[in-house]
Coordinates of C-alpha atoms in Angstrom, one line a residue:
X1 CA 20.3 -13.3 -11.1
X2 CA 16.8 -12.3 -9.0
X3 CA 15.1 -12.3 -12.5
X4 CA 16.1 -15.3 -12.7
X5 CA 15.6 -17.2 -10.2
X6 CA 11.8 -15.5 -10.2
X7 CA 11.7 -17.8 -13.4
X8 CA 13.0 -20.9 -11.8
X9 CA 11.0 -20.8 -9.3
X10 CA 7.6 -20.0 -11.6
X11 CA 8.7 -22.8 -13.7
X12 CA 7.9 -24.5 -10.0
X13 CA 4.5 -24.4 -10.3
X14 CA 2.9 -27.7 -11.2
X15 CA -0.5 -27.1 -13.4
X16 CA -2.7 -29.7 -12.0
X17 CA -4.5 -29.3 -15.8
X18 CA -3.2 -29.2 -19.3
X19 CA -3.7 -26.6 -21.6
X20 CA -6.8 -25.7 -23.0
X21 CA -7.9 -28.0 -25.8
X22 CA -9.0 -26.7 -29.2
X23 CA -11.8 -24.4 -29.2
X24 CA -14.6 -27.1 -30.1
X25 CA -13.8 -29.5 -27.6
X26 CA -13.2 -27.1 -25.0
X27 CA -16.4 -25.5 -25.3
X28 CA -18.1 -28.7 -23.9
X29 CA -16.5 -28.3 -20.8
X30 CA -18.1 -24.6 -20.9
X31 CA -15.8 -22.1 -19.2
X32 CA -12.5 -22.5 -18.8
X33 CA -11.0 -23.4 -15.8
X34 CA -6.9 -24.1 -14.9
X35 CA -5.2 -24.7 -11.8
X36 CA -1.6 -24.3 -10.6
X37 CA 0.3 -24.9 -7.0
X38 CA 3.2 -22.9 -6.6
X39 CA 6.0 -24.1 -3.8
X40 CA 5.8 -21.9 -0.1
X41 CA 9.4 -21.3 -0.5
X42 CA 8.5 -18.0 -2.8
X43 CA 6.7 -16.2 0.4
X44 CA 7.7 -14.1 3.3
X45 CA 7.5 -15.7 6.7
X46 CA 3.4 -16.4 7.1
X47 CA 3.4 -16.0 11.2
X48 CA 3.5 -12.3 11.0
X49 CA -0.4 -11.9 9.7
X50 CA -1.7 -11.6 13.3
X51 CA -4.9 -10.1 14.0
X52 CA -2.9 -6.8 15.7
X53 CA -0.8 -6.6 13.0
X54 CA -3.6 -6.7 10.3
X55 CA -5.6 -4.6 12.2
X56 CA -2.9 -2.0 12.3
X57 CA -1.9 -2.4 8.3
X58 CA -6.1 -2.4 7.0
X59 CA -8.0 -0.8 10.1
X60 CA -10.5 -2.8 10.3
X61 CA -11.2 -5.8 13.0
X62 CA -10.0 -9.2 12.2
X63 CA -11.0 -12.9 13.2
X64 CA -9.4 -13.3 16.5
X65 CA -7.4 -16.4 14.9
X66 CA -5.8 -16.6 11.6
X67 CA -4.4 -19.1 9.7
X68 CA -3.1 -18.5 5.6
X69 CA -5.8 -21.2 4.5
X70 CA -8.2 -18.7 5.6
X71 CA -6.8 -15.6 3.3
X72 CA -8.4 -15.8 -0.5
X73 CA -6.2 -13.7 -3.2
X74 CA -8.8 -12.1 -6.0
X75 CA -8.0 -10.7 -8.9
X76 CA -9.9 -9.8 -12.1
X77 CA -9.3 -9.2 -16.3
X78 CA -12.4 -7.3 -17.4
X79 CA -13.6 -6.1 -20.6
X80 CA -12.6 -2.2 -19.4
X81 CA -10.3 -0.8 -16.8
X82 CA -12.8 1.8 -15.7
X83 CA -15.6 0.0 -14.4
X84 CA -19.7 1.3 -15.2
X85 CA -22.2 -0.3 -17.0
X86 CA -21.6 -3.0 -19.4
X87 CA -18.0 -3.9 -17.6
X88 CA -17.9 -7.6 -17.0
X89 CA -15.3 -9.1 -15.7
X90 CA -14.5 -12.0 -18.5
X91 CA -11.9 -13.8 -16.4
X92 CA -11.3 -14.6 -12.7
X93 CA -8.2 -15.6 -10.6
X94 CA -8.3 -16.7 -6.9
X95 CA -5.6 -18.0 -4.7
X96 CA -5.0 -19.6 -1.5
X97 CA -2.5 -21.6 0.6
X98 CA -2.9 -25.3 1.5
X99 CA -0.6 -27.7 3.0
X100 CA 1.3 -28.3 0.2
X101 CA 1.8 -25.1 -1.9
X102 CA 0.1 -21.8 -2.8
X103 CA -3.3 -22.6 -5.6
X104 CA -3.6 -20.4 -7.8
X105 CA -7.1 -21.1 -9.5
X106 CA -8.1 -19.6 -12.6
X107 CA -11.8 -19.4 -15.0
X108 CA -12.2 -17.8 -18.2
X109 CA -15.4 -17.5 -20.0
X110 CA -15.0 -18.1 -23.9
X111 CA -18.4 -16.0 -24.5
X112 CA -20.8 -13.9 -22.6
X113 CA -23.7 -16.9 -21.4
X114 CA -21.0 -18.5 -19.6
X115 CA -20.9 -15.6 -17.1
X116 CA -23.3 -17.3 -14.8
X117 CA -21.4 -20.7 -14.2
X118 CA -17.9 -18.7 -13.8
X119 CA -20.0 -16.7 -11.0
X120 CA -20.9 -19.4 -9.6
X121 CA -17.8 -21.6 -9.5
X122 CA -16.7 -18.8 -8.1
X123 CA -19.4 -18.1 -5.5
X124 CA -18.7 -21.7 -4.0
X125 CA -15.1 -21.3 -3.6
X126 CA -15.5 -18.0 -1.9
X127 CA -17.4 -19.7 1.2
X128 CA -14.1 -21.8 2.4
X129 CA -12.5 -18.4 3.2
X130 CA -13.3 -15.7 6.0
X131 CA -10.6 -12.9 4.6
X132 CA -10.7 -11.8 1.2
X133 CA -7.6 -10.1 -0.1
X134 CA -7.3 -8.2 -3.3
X135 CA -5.3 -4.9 -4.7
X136 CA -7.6 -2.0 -5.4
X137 CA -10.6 -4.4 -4.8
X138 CA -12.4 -2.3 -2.7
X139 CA -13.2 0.1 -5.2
X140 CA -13.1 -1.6 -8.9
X141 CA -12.8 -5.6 -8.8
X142 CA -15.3 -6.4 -5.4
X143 CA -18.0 -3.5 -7.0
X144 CA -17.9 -5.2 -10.1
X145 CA -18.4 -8.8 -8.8
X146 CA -21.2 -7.9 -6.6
X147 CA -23.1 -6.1 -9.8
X148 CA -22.5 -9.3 -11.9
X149 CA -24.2 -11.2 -9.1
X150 CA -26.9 -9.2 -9.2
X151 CA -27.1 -9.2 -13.1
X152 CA -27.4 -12.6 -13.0
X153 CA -29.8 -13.5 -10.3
X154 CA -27.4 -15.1 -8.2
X155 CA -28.9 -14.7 -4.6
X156 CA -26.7 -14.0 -0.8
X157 CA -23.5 -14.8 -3.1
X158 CA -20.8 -15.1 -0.7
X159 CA -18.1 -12.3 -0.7
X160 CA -16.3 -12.2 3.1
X161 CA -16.8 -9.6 4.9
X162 CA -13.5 -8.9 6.3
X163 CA -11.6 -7.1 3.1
X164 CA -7.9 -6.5 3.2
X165 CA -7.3 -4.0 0.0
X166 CA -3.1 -4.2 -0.2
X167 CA -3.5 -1.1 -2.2
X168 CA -4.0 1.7 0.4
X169 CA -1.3 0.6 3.4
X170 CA 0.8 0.1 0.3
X171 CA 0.4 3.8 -0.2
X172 CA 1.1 4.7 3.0
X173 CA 4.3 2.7 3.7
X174 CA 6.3 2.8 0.2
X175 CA 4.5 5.9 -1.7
X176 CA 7.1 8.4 -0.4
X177 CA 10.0 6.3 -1.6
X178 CA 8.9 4.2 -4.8
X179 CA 6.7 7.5 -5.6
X180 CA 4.2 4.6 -7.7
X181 CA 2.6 2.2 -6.3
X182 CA 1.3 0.4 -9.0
X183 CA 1.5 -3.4 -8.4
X184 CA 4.2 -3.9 -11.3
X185 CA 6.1 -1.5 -9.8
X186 CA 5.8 -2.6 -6.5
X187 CA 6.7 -6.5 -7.2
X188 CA 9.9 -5.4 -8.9
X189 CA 11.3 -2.6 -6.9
X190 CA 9.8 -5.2 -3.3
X191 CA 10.0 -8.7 -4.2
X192 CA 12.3 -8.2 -7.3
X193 CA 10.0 -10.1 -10.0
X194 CA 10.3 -8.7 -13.2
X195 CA 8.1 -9.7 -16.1
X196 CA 9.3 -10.6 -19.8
X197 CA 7.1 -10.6 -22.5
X198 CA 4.2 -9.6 -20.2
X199 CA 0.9 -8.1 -21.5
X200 CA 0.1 -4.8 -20.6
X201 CA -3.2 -4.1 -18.6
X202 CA -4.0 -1.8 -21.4
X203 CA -4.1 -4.1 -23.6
X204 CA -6.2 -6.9 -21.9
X205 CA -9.5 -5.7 -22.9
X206 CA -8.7 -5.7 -26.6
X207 CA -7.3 -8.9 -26.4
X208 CA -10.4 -10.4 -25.2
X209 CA -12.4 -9.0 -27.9
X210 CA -10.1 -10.4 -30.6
X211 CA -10.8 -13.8 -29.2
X212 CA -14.3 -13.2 -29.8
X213 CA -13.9 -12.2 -33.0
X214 CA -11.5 -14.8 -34.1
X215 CA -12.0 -17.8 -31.9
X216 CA -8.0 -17.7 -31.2
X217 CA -7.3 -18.7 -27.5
X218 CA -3.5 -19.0 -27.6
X219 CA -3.1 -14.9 -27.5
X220 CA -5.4 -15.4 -24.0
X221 CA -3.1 -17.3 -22.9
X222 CA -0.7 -14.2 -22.0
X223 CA -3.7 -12.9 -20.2
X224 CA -4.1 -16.0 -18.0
X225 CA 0.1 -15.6 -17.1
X226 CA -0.1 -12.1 -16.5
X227 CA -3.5 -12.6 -14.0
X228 CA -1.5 -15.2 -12.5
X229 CA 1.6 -13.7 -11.7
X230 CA -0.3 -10.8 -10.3
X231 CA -2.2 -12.9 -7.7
X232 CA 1.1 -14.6 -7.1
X233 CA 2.6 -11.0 -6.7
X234 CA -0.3 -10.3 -4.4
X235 CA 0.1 -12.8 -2.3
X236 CA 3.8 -12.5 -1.6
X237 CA 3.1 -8.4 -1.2
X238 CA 0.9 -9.1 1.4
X239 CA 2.8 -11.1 3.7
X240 CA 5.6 -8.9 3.2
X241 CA 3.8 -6.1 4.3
X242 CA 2.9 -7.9 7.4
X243 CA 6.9 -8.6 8.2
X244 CA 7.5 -4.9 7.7
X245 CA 5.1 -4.0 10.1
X246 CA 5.1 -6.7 12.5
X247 CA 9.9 -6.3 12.4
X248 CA 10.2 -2.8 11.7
X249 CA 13.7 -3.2 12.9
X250 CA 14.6 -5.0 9.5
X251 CA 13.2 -2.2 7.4
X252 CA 16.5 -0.9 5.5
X253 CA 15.0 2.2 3.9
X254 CA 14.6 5.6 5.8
X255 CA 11.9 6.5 3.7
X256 CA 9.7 3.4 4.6
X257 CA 10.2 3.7 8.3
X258 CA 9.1 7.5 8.1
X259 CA 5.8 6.7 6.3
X260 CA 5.4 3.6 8.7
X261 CA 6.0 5.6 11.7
X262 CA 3.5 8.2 10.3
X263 CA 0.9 5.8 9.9
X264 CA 0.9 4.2 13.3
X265 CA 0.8 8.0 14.7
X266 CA -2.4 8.1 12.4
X267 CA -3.5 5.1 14.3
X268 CA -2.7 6.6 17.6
X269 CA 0.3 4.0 17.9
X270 CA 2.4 6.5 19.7
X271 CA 4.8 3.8 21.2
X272 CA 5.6 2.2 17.4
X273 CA 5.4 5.4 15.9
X274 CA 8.2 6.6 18.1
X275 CA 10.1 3.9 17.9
X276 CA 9.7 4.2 13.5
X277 CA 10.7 7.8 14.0
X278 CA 14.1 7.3 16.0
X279 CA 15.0 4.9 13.2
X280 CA 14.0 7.1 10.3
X281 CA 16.5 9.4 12.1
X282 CA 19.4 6.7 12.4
X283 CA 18.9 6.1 8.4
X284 CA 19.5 9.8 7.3
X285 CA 15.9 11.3 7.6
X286 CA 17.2 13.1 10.8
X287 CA 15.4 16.3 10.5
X288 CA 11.9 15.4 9.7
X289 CA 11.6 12.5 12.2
X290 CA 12.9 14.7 15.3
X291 CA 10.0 17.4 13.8
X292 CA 7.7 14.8 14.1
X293 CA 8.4 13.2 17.0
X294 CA 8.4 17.0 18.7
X295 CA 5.3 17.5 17.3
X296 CA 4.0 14.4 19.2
X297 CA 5.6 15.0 21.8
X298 CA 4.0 18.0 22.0
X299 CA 0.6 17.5 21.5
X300 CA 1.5 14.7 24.6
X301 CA 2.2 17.8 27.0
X302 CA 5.6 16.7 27.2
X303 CA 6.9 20.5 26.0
X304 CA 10.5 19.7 27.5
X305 CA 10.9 16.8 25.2
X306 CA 9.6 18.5 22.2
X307 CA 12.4 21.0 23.1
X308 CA 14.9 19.1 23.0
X309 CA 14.4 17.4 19.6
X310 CA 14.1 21.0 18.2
X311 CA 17.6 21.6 19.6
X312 CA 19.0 18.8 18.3
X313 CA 17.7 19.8 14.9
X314 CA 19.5 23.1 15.7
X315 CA 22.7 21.2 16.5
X316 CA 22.5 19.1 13.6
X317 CA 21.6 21.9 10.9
X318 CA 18.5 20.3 10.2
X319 CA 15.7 21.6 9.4
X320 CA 16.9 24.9 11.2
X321 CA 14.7 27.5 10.6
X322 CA 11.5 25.4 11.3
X323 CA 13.1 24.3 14.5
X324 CA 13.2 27.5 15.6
X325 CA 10.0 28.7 14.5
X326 CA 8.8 25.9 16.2
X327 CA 10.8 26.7 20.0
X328 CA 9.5 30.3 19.3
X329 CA 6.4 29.0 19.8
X330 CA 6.9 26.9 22.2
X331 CA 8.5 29.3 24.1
X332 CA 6.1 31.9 24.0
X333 CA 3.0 29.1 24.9
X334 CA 3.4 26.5 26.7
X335 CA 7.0 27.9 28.9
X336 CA 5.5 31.1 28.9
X337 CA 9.4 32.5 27.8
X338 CA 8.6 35.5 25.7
X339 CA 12.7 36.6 25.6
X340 CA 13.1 32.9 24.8
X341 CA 10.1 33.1 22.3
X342 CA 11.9 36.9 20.5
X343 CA 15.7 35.7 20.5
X344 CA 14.2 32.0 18.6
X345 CA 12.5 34.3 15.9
X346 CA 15.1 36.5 15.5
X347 CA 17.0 33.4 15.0
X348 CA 15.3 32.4 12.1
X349 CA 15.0 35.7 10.6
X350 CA 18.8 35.7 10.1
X351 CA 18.6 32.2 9.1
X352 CA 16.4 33.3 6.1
X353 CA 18.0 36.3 5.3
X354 CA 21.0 34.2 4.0
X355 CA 22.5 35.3 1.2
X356 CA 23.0 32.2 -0.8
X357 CA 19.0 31.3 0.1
X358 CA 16.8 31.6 -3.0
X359 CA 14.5 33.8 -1.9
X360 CA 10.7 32.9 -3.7
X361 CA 7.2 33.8 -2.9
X362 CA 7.4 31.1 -0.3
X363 CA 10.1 32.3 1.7
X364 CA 9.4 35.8 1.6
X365 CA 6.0 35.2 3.4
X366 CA 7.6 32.8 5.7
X367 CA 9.8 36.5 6.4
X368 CA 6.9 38.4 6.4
X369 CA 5.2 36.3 8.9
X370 CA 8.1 36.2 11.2
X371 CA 8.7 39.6 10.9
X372 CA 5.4 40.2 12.3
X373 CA 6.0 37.6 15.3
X374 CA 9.0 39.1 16.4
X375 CA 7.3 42.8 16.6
X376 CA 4.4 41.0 18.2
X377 CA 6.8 40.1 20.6
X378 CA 8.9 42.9 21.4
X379 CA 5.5 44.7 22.2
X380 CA 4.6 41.9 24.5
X381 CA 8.2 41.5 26.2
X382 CA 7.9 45.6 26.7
X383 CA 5.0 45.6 28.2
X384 CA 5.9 43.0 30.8
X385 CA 8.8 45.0 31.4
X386 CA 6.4 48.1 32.3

């Protein structure tokens, strides 16, 4: 049903151009350029891209006001998918909200000398935005276009300054749980789009050079969908991203509120990563949020709180033996409680001497190290006793 609906509402989008013309007349209109408007309706809730919340998700500073007509979407289809010398990228996509639905614009050049006007086309549309938003731009599609700028002599070309790169907070908040965080992966397991008949990156470059060869546009076609759908994609990832962050309270996965939580503790957010971490724990990830939070509350000088939370690990059977390697320490440190400190360790010696505990390399120099803290300690709690 969401797959198809995802078409539905693709089949939405109005091309405000028809489809390219044959290859001889299209040629007089020298690169080739296509438009589409696809309806609002197919994006998160747009109030949530405030400057704090931006500046929390890309960590860098923001215009003080934002509106979505000021956000450009980027992406590129080059000639290779590692970048260097004598990587040019052969086709452009850009989109951006107005009034009346989401623009997605698109150039292609048919051959190499019409690099310059596609830079340039694009170079004017690029100074109506102050954000530029892209995925894995920073390091591959922004590079690139600044290099085929140069190339071709195209002075103060205007790229904004103020770069938000979905790529890396997408990392952060869904890397634990999705494990890949390529954009395919991200729109269908997120937004649930899934692509038929889709071309693979892979196979883009190849493609182009057919085209080349044989003057057939129809198989670029596929290219032109697939850049499409990814700025589309883009677009609706980012403004999700910015509802995650900005509502964590509607964040149904465990997983997502643990890396969100550990990000904003990154940030020195210490109020929202708390607030993350309490409900990672109500969503099952119990042990390793109270281990973080302890730790920050730790590091806060609040050694009776970070107590606690060790305890409850206890209690809860979470987590045990680093919960008590952990109030060993604590013990011995901060409440200066060396018979506290000894009967912790001890604690967790027992704990890993379980029979039905595998016991690897690991584990035996997690003994080995304990072993050593609780002679340390009866040394230490004898010699106070002198």
């Amino acid at each position: 049903m969401a797959n198809l609906l995802n078409k539905l509402r693709m089949l939405d989008a109005q091309p405000s151009k028809p489809a390219p013309k044959p290859q001889e007349e299209q040629r007089e209109l020298a690169c080739y350029r296509s438009e589409a408007v696809f309806p609002l309706s197919l994006f998160a809730d747009r109030s949530h891209a405030k400057r704090d919340v931006l500046e929390s998700i890309f960590g860098c500073p923001f215009p003080e006001t934002i509106a979505p007509e000021d956000v450009l979407f980027l992406d590129t289809e080059t000639t290779g998918l590692s970048g260097g010398v004598g990587t040019i990228a052969f086709q452009i996509g850009v989109g951006y909200f107005t009034a009346s639905g989401f623009v997605v614009e698109q150039f292609l050049m048919h051959d190499y000398p019409e690099e310059p006007e596609m830079l340039r086309l694009l170079d004017g549309l690029m100074q109506r935005f102050t954000i530029l938003c892209t995925f894995n731009g920073r390091t591959f599609d922004v590079p690139l276009l600044k290099s085929r700028f140069l190339i071709n002599r195209i002075a103060n070309a205007h790229i904004p300054e103020v770069h938000a790169d979905v790529l890396y907070p997408a990392r952060r908040m869904w890397k634990l749980r999705l494990k890949s965080c390529r954009l395919g992966n991200l729109e269908e397991q997120l937004l649930h789009v899934q692509r038929d008949d889709d071309l693979p990156g892979a196979l883009v470059p190849q493609t182009y050079f057919q085209y080349l060869k044989d003057g057939d546009f129809a198989p670029l076609m596929k290219i032109l969908e697939h850049n499409k759908q990814d700025i589309v994609s883009l677009a609706q990832l980012f403004y999700f991203l910015c509802s995650q962050v900005d509502q964590p309270e509607r964040i149904c996965e465990g997983e997502d509120l643990f890396s969100l939580a550990k990000a904003m503790e990154k940030r020195g957010e210490r109020e929202k990563a708390m607030k993350c971490y309490r409900m990672s724990a109500e969503k099952g990830l119990l042990g390793e949020s109270y281990q973080a939070m302890a730790r920050l509350e730790k590091r806060q000088g609040n050694c009776d709180a970070a107590v606690k939370l060790y305890q409850a690990m206890l209690t809860q059977g979470k987590e045990p033996v680093a919960a008590c390697e952990a109030l060993a320490k604590l013990y011995e440190h901060q409440l200066k409680d060396i018979a506290g400190a000894l009967s912790y360790t001890r604690q967790a010696l027992l704990l890993l001497s379980e029979p039905t505990l595998f016991h690897d390399a690991t584990v035996q120099e997690r003994q080995k190290a304990l072993q050593y803290r609780y002679s340390r300690l009866r040394r230490k709690l004898s010699d106070q006793s002198r």
